[in-house]
Amino acid sequence: MLIQIWKNCRELRFKLSFLLFIITLDALLATFSISLILPIADAALGSVGQNKAWYSEFIPDAFSINIKSLLFFMAIILCVKFFVTLIRIVFTIRLTENIRLNWQKALSKNYILQPLKAVNSHRRGKVINDLIYETGNGSNFIFNYLFYLTQIIVTSTILLLLLSINWFWMGVALVLCVTGWFTIGRVYFNYARSLGKKAISLNQNLNAIMMESIQGIKDIKISNSEKFHTGKIAEIAEQTNRNRKLVKIAQDIPTLAKEALFAGAVITIAFYLPTDLNEIKEIMPQIALFLVAFTKLASSVSLISSLRFKVTAKYPSFLLVTKLLNTQKTPPENLEDGLPLKTLGDYIVLKNVDFSYSEEKPVLNTMNIEIHKGQVICITGPSGAGKTTIMDIVTRLYDISAGSIEIEQGDATDYKLSDWRRLIGYVPQDPIIYFGTIRENITLGQENISDEDVNKACALAGVTDLIDSLPKGIETELYERGANLSGGQKKRLALARALAHKCELIIMDETTNAIQEKAERKILENLKQNKDLTIILITHRESTMKLADVNYRIEDGRAHKIDL
């Protein structure tokens, strides 16, 4: 596992090396402080102990019989250990939380920069689960694993200390422990990994179903399907609950084992303890050291088992995140590849365009549409004919299968995708309204959009009256997805957003259908006053088509110009 961490966190190798040094130092100081119990006990009993540990020979006689000096020395060691432990904890937390942050940034960037076709293939709830929960579990894996290494080193040094005191009995105990670790422990940790993998799957499904239910709450209520959806959520929630209980029960098994081991050790000491008082005094320092060391050892072994369980359970999350980061199936969109583009020019021509979402069923077939600067163009046709697909192609959300998209300067694909989309505004059937103020929803954080630009865009889109009627005006906070706005108000606000960004082409997908005809006429008349602004309307409304300069009807994958 350490190799996997080292392999997948290359940019953090220096910090990991420093942390491993601090972990080792912390463990050695912990063991050294425990080893001082023996000379202190010797001094307290008047140095009557005959079986001193090997390291007692390195302590000066004048120092070894002075209990106060030994205690002060032990206090200094413990203070140093305190600061080393503090450094280890703070550094580990900072390191692992920064790893989590970097993973979340990288995964969200990878997801958002993927082509739309790849984005649509993902389940939204699964993406959110991986972004929020699995990155957290993966970073917790690293945190727990580093703590696990600390306890491994502490346990190893304490075992060496105890072996140096009484190699026979500690050797027997060590063999029994190692045998138990590689037999019972293997089953235990394999079980932990299976629970961890199951937890990922259950959390992904639960988040996905919750997301789908929240997004479709209106349809759920209208279709009277509350029972169906709550039943699906309850079923997975119950499975998740059972899995979490099993995880917590299994995590507490090492604690119970620690208590049993300690009780067994005390019983063994009591059984073999001599009855003669002088003999007891001779071995009492060793018994004191053994009890303190074994208490620490039992706690460390219990903690190691518990941490190993957590590490094993969260290891699949670490592997999942690193796999998502290192094996992206679809390359991201390159927004900056190509020539700079300052204007769309006088026209956009879709020439002999073919497109299909799958090879079996083409949507567009040798389609031709001309879009000239300053025109209002209406596109109509039956449902599923490909009207919205045309807009996705114009905005270059999808690449065409054949044909070309041409502008005055040349082929559209020769120019930067970021520049192209900057010049095009899109108002969908169901506009996305973000949680925030009206101003924030219009500017989207673009500092170059002035208050004058915002006010002008609001006036053209017909939302000024709405803003003036609100107590806080443009600083009014909107609910998520614009829940405190009507359908028409959301579409006008989305139109104001496109206008404020000074787009040269605005595409409105069934936008004016939720607006009264009189208001629609006024909005379009205002927009047509800007001779540099081109408008594409997808609509079924005949009154809207009468306001257009050119009308196209989409049938059988082709565009037919029609007159009204």
XYZ file of C-alpha atoms in Angstrom:
564
model
C 0.000 0.000 0.000
C 2.874 2.371 0.744
C 4.177 1.699 -2.768
C 0.768 2.665 -4.194
C 0.753 5.910 -2.187
C 4.325 6.658 -3.284
C 3.449 5.826 -6.904
C 0.259 7.911 -7.093
C 1.464 10.954 -5.092
C 4.686 11.728 -6.968
C 4.532 15.470 -6.379
C 4.372 14.845 -2.601
C 7.264 12.416 -2.258
C 9.526 14.862 -0.399
C 6.777 15.618 2.128
C 6.033 11.914 2.497
C 9.740 11.217 3.131
C 9.854 13.922 5.805
C 6.676 12.550 7.378
C 8.091 9.011 7.468
C 11.159 10.386 9.287
C 8.921 12.144 11.848
C 6.863 8.954 12.279
C 10.008 6.909 12.974
C 11.360 9.493 15.419
C 8.015 9.626 17.227
C 7.968 5.829 17.594
C 11.559 5.656 18.887
C 10.914 8.376 21.463
C 7.792 6.537 22.652
C 9.757 3.329 23.171
C 12.705 5.106 24.825
C 10.411 6.828 27.329
C 8.913 3.432 28.261
C 12.380 1.867 28.627
C 13.205 4.369 31.391
C 10.675 2.604 33.643
C 13.270 -0.102 34.403
C 16.067 2.145 35.792
C 13.492 4.229 37.687
C 12.048 1.103 39.301
C 15.598 -0.116 40.048
C 16.419 3.171 41.739
C 13.172 3.120 43.722
C 14.005 -0.369 45.051
C 17.560 0.616 45.944
C 19.117 -0.944 42.839
C 18.500 -4.449 44.133
C 17.467 -5.769 40.749
C 20.051 -8.256 39.532
C 18.701 -8.744 35.994
C 19.166 -5.325 34.547
C 18.481 -4.644 30.906
C 21.440 -4.259 28.561
C 20.837 -0.547 28.054
C 21.129 0.113 31.831
C 24.897 -0.291 31.435
C 25.032 2.943 29.462
C 23.443 4.980 32.302
C 26.056 6.465 34.719
C 25.829 5.028 38.234
C 25.435 8.437 39.878
C 22.571 9.178 37.507
C 20.888 5.764 37.664
C 20.399 5.826 41.478
C 18.914 9.340 41.493
C 15.165 8.935 40.979
C 14.598 12.674 40.597
C 17.218 12.972 37.847
C 15.752 9.984 36.026
C 12.241 11.427 36.260
C 13.442 14.813 34.977
C 15.213 13.073 32.086
C 12.065 11.086 31.329
C 10.023 14.323 31.434
C 12.396 15.928 28.905
C 12.027 12.912 26.590
C 8.229 13.064 26.923
C 8.216 16.811 26.146
C 10.316 16.237 23.033
C 7.957 13.410 22.056
C 4.980 15.714 22.591
C 6.301 18.250 20.076
C 7.323 15.543 17.605
C 3.841 13.972 17.880
C 2.268 17.410 17.421
C 4.327 17.964 14.262
C 3.359 14.497 13.009
C -0.375 15.035 13.581
C -0.505 18.565 12.112
C 1.676 17.648 9.125
C -0.310 14.475 8.426
C -3.635 16.311 8.572
C -2.396 19.108 6.293
C -0.906 16.633 3.839
C -3.916 14.340 3.583
C -6.474 17.177 3.457
C -4.475 18.908 0.710
C -4.433 15.604 -1.187
C -8.231 15.432 -0.852
C -8.551 19.039 -2.044
C -6.288 18.461 -5.055
C -8.207 15.300 -5.970
C -11.542 17.115 -5.793
C -10.203 19.941 -7.980
C -8.725 17.518 -10.511
C -11.808 15.269 -10.707
C -14.234 18.194 -11.021
C -12.049 19.750 -13.716
C -11.794 16.448 -15.598
C -15.568 15.999 -15.446
C -16.499 19.535 -16.503
C -13.939 19.645 -19.331
C -15.097 16.355 -20.840
C -17.130 16.538 -24.067
C -20.897 16.667 -23.507
C -21.386 13.160 -24.900
C -19.010 11.737 -22.279
C -20.575 13.833 -19.495
C -24.059 12.545 -20.347
C -22.869 8.952 -20.068
C -22.169 9.409 -16.333
C -24.724 9.071 -13.569
C -24.807 12.439 -11.801
C -25.204 10.979 -8.310
C -22.237 8.638 -8.847
C -20.049 11.551 -9.965
C -21.010 13.578 -6.873
C -20.370 10.580 -4.623
C -16.911 10.028 -6.131
C -16.097 13.740 -5.961
C -17.174 14.317 -2.346
C -17.157 11.008 -0.485
C -14.612 8.795 -2.250
C -11.957 11.531 -2.331
C -12.527 11.934 1.411
C -12.295 8.179 1.981
C -9.188 7.984 -0.187
C -7.413 10.752 1.744
C -8.540 9.145 5.024
C -6.919 5.947 3.787
C -3.584 7.788 3.513
C -4.078 9.415 6.944
C -4.940 6.112 8.616
C -2.153 4.293 6.805
C 0.483 6.773 7.998
C -0.858 6.436 11.559
C -0.848 2.671 11.036
C 2.866 2.833 10.104
C 3.524 4.824 13.286
C 1.947 2.115 15.408
C 3.814 -0.603 13.499
C 7.146 1.065 14.310
C 6.116 1.672 17.948
C 5.071 -1.969 18.313
C 8.267 -3.243 16.680
C 10.535 -1.183 18.950
C 8.593 -2.201 22.090
C 8.843 -5.853 21.049
C 12.613 -5.478 20.618
C 12.767 -3.875 24.046
C 10.803 -6.715 25.648
C 12.829 -9.350 23.791
C 15.974 -7.818 25.199
C 14.528 -8.243 28.723
C 13.217 -11.823 28.356
C 13.760 -13.259 24.932
C 12.225 -16.713 25.565
C 8.732 -15.819 26.738
C 8.464 -12.813 24.456
C 9.657 -14.970 21.561
C 6.906 -17.503 22.260
C 4.302 -14.707 22.509
C 5.594 -13.138 19.295
C 5.323 -16.408 17.366
C 1.747 -16.868 18.570
C 0.827 -13.290 17.643
C 2.401 -13.514 14.169
C 0.648 -16.829 13.530
C -2.698 -15.340 14.574
C -2.098 -12.242 12.448
C -1.480 -14.218 9.257
C -4.357 -16.660 9.821
C -7.265 -14.999 11.584
C -6.025 -11.556 10.517
C -6.069 -12.408 6.817
C -9.729 -13.438 6.981
C -10.535 -10.338 9.039
C -8.868 -7.905 6.632
C -10.270 -9.568 3.509
C -13.681 -9.114 5.086
C -12.855 -5.429 5.651
C -11.964 -4.939 1.992
C -15.211 -6.578 0.847
C -17.179 -4.254 3.156
C -15.271 -1.266 1.751
C -16.037 -2.211 -1.858
C -19.686 -2.777 -0.989
C -19.821 0.614 0.756
C -18.607 2.374 -2.421
C -21.259 0.673 -4.554
C -24.069 1.352 -2.067
C -23.080 5.008 -1.571
C -22.866 5.577 -5.321
C -26.319 4.072 -5.895
C -27.885 5.913 -2.950
C -26.494 9.275 -4.079
C -27.527 8.622 -7.682
C -31.122 7.733 -6.732
C -31.353 10.701 -4.350
C -30.101 13.037 -7.086
C -32.551 11.657 -9.638
C -35.439 11.970 -7.160
C -34.545 15.558 -6.232
C -34.216 16.601 -9.869
C -37.477 14.900 -10.818
C -39.517 15.809 -7.721
C -42.145 17.639 -9.772
C -42.674 14.688 -12.101
C -42.730 12.308 -9.138
C -45.564 14.229 -7.506
C -47.570 14.640 -10.716
C -47.188 10.949 -11.631
C -48.156 9.902 -8.090
C -45.011 7.749 -7.875
C -43.826 8.833 -4.416
C -44.163 5.294 -3.058
C -42.043 3.821 -5.858
C -39.179 6.288 -5.382
C -39.215 6.318 -1.573
C -39.209 2.514 -1.699
C -36.078 2.470 -3.884
C -34.331 4.931 -1.581
C -35.398 3.004 1.554
C -34.149 -0.317 0.134
C -30.639 0.959 -0.609
C -30.566 3.034 2.599
C -31.302 -0.133 4.605
C -28.535 -2.036 2.815
C -26.144 0.853 3.508
C -27.218 0.888 7.149
C -26.528 -2.851 7.537
C -23.111 -2.470 5.912
C -22.174 0.455 8.188
C -23.199 -1.544 11.287
C -21.025 -4.463 10.215
C -18.090 -2.091 9.660
C -18.443 -0.555 13.137
C -18.834 -3.925 14.863
C -15.781 -5.294 13.071
C -13.744 -2.188 13.990
C -14.361 -2.846 17.709
C -13.117 -6.460 17.625
C -9.443 -5.406 18.205
C -10.470 -3.515 21.378
C -12.039 -6.672 22.802
C -8.962 -8.669 21.793
C -6.712 -6.146 23.575
C -8.620 -6.572 26.852
C -8.410 -10.359 26.565
C -4.653 -10.262 25.837
C -3.925 -7.976 28.778
C -5.951 -10.167 31.143
C -4.078 -13.228 29.864
C -0.698 -11.538 30.407
C -1.537 -10.607 34.025
C -2.769 -14.158 34.723
C 0.485 -15.564 33.293
C 2.599 -13.240 35.481
C 0.563 -14.147 38.576
C 0.918 -17.852 37.806
C 4.728 -17.789 37.414
C 5.476 -15.120 40.045
C 7.739 -16.518 42.828
C 6.514 -16.526 46.422
C 9.752 -15.330 48.002
C 9.679 -11.567 48.668
C 13.370 -11.026 47.895
C 13.005 -12.808 44.566
C 9.993 -10.649 43.778
C 12.036 -7.495 44.560
C 14.738 -8.621 42.179
C 12.391 -9.021 39.224
C 9.944 -6.235 40.156
C 11.605 -3.596 37.882
C 11.261 -6.014 34.979
C 7.638 -6.724 35.892
C 6.925 -2.977 36.105
C 8.562 -2.427 32.715
C 6.754 -5.432 31.271
C 3.329 -4.265 32.504
C 3.817 -0.713 31.195
C 5.304 -1.919 27.922
C 2.710 -4.652 27.468
C -0.098 -2.165 28.157
C 1.313 0.083 25.457
C 1.978 -2.911 23.238
C -1.564 -4.249 23.618
C -2.996 -0.798 22.864
C -0.743 -0.482 19.821
C -1.654 -3.946 18.526
C -5.350 -3.192 19.037
C -4.940 0.127 17.276
C -2.966 -1.518 14.469
C -5.757 -4.030 13.912
C -8.416 -1.316 13.971
C -6.382 0.928 11.650
C -5.614 -1.997 9.367
C -9.356 -2.633 9.128
C -10.027 1.034 8.263
C -7.127 1.126 5.821
C -8.296 -2.055 4.099
C -11.906 -0.822 3.974
C -10.925 2.557 2.488
C -8.229 1.228 0.156
C -10.780 0.596 -2.654
C -11.723 4.305 -2.495
C -8.058 5.268 -2.895
C -7.721 2.923 -5.880
C -10.958 4.267 -7.402
C -9.862 7.912 -7.160
C -6.366 7.276 -8.513
C -7.869 5.219 -11.342
C -10.270 8.052 -12.217
C -7.374 10.508 -12.236
C -4.956 8.337 -14.214
C -7.221 6.530 -16.704
C -9.618 9.047 -18.204
C -11.349 7.279 -21.086
C -12.373 10.418 -22.979
C -9.806 13.201 -23.499
C -10.955 16.619 -22.234
C -12.060 19.387 -24.548
C -9.157 21.607 -25.526
C -10.743 25.042 -25.180
C -7.617 26.929 -26.211
C -6.537 24.882 -29.226
C -6.853 26.783 -32.512
C -6.788 30.314 -33.856
C -8.163 33.276 -31.843
C -11.625 34.448 -32.883
C -12.887 37.972 -32.162
C -16.112 37.868 -34.168
C -18.353 35.344 -35.904
C -18.393 37.511 -38.997
C -21.352 38.041 -41.340
C -22.603 34.458 -41.519
C -22.551 30.893 -40.216
C -23.289 28.134 -42.726
C -24.030 24.515 -41.836
C -23.054 22.732 -45.051
C -23.992 19.121 -45.818
C -23.937 18.284 -42.120
C -24.395 14.696 -40.940
C -24.794 13.774 -37.294
C -25.872 10.782 -35.240
C -25.783 9.877 -31.558
C -25.302 6.249 -32.550
C -24.333 4.524 -35.784
C -27.724 2.869 -36.154
C -29.865 6.008 -36.332
C -28.690 9.234 -38.039
C -30.339 12.419 -36.752
C -29.158 14.891 -39.403
C -28.486 13.976 -43.028
C -26.732 16.365 -45.485
C -28.453 19.293 -43.773
C -27.864 22.869 -44.961
C -28.730 26.048 -43.016
C -27.552 29.616 -43.602
C -27.468 32.054 -40.672
C -26.740 35.668 -41.576
C -25.747 38.437 -39.216
C -28.637 40.467 -37.794
C -31.324 37.948 -38.788
C -33.996 36.336 -36.643
C -34.212 32.690 -37.704
C -36.906 30.276 -36.559
C -36.445 26.526 -36.604
C -39.490 24.290 -36.216
C -40.390 20.665 -36.770
C -41.829 17.613 -35.057
C -40.500 16.369 -31.735
C -37.298 14.380 -32.153
C -36.551 15.812 -35.585
C -33.198 17.230 -34.419
C -33.952 20.888 -33.642
C -32.068 20.952 -30.353
C -29.324 18.842 -31.920
C -28.728 21.638 -34.429
C -28.175 24.040 -31.551
C -25.737 21.627 -29.912
C -23.822 21.502 -33.164
C -23.808 25.289 -33.628
C -22.445 25.703 -30.094
C -19.935 22.898 -30.856
C -21.046 20.778 -27.926
C -21.000 17.850 -30.363
C -18.714 17.234 -33.331
C -20.440 16.604 -36.644
C -19.972 13.290 -38.454
C -19.598 14.860 -41.904
C -19.911 18.228 -43.604
C -18.707 21.542 -42.188
C -19.608 24.612 -40.151
C -18.273 27.632 -41.990
C -17.944 31.281 -41.008
C -16.634 34.251 -42.939
C -13.079 33.571 -41.743
C -13.089 29.834 -42.575
C -13.973 26.507 -40.939
C -15.287 26.898 -37.378
C -13.169 24.002 -36.094
C -9.997 25.976 -36.889
C -10.757 28.440 -34.095
C -10.570 28.278 -30.310
C -13.556 26.635 -28.698
C -13.437 29.138 -25.810
C -13.652 32.107 -28.218
C -16.439 30.455 -30.210
C -18.642 29.816 -27.185
C -17.907 33.258 -25.758
C -19.635 34.763 -28.797
C -22.717 32.529 -28.516
C -25.447 32.745 -25.885
C -27.799 29.847 -25.249
C -31.183 30.020 -23.501
C -32.408 26.399 -23.053
C -35.949 25.143 -22.509
C -35.276 24.794 -18.790
C -32.642 27.423 -17.915
C -30.286 26.743 -15.038
C -30.758 29.301 -12.280
C -28.088 29.093 -9.604
C -28.470 29.649 -5.877
C -27.386 33.282 -5.482
C -28.479 36.835 -6.297
C -30.055 37.980 -9.562
C -26.871 39.921 -10.315
C -24.700 36.821 -9.791
C -26.985 34.793 -12.063
C -26.585 37.360 -14.824
C -22.859 38.136 -14.578
C -21.707 34.603 -13.604
C -18.686 36.169 -11.918
C -17.496 38.096 -15.013
C -16.011 41.295 -13.563
C -15.917 43.018 -16.959
C -19.744 43.186 -17.031
C -20.712 46.609 -15.675
C -23.911 47.652 -13.897
C -24.884 49.479 -17.079
C -24.516 46.269 -19.083
C -26.658 44.401 -16.546
C -29.399 47.065 -16.499
C -29.489 47.261 -20.292
C -29.684 43.449 -20.616
C -32.508 43.311 -18.047
C -34.466 45.985 -19.914
C -34.109 44.175 -23.264
C -35.099 40.825 -21.723
C -38.102 42.322 -19.951
C -37.072 41.530 -16.360
C -36.740 45.133 -15.143
C -40.314 45.193 -13.813
C -39.678 41.981 -11.877
C -36.474 43.345 -10.339
C -38.115 46.676 -9.406
C -40.936 44.830 -7.638
C -38.556 42.982 -5.309
C -37.506 44.605 -1.987
C -33.805 43.917 -2.570
C -33.975 44.453 -6.318
C -31.119 42.923 -8.267
C -29.526 41.693 -5.033
C -32.521 39.429 -4.334
C -31.378 35.893 -3.597
C -32.801 33.197 -5.865
C -33.423 29.628 -4.771
C -31.698 26.645 -6.354
C -32.934 26.063 -9.932
C -34.969 29.291 -9.597
C -37.660 27.708 -7.450
C -38.997 31.162 -6.488
C -39.419 32.231 -10.147
C -42.021 31.309 -12.745
C -41.042 29.509 -15.934
C -41.287 32.725 -17.971
C -39.237 34.701 -15.439
C -36.464 32.098 -15.511
C -36.279 32.264 -19.292
C -36.162 36.056 -19.311
C -33.400 36.014 -16.717
C -31.435 33.506 -18.826
C -31.911 35.785 -21.840
C -30.631 38.757 -19.809
C -27.584 36.653 -18.927
C -26.798 36.038 -22.619
C -27.326 39.710 -23.502
C -25.121 40.949 -20.641
C -22.268 38.806 -21.943
C -22.537 40.660 -25.293
C -22.923 37.552 -27.426
C -23.193 37.988 -31.196
C -25.514 34.993 -31.603
C -28.265 34.049 -29.156
C -30.019 30.686 -29.414
C -33.385 30.364 -27.674
C -34.782 26.841 -27.375
C -38.563 27.111 -26.866
C -37.745 30.152 -24.717
C -40.638 32.405 -25.662
C -43.293 29.675 -25.307
C -43.651 30.516 -21.607
C -44.012 34.239 -22.389
C -47.230 35.915 -23.523
C -47.354 36.797 -27.234
C -47.510 40.543 -26.584
C -44.478 40.449 -24.308
C -42.717 38.144 -26.752
C -43.258 40.562 -29.614
C -41.898 43.441 -27.545
C -38.767 41.486 -26.530
C -38.002 40.423 -30.120
C -38.587 43.945 -31.441
C -36.130 45.272 -28.870
C -33.562 42.651 -29.817
C -33.930 43.271 -33.560
C -32.893 46.892 -33.050
C -29.327 45.590 -32.585
C -28.315 44.888 -36.186
C -25.188 43.040 -35.042
C -27.168 40.521 -33.007
C -28.276 37.263 -34.621
C -31.098 35.257 -33.063
C -32.076 31.629 -33.570
C -35.446 30.573 -32.173
C -36.577 26.980 -31.797
C -40.333 27.157 -31.571
C -43.683 25.681 -32.520
C -45.539 28.973 -32.046
C -46.775 30.404 -35.368
C -46.884 33.978 -34.030
C -43.166 33.727 -33.250
C -42.385 32.404 -36.721
C -44.135 35.407 -38.272
C -41.634 37.686 -36.522
C -38.674 35.859 -38.065
C -36.712 36.816 -41.176
C -36.184 33.157 -42.176
C -38.021 29.976 -41.151
C -36.697 26.420 -41.414
C -38.605 23.186 -40.863
C -36.588 20.117 -39.884
C -37.828 16.831 -41.336
C -36.059 13.569 -42.126
C -32.757 15.029 -40.924
C -32.851 17.945 -43.371
C -33.729 21.640 -43.180
C -36.428 23.002 -45.487
C -36.928 26.728 -45.826
C -40.610 27.641 -45.503
C -42.666 30.788 -46.135
C -45.527 31.971 -43.955
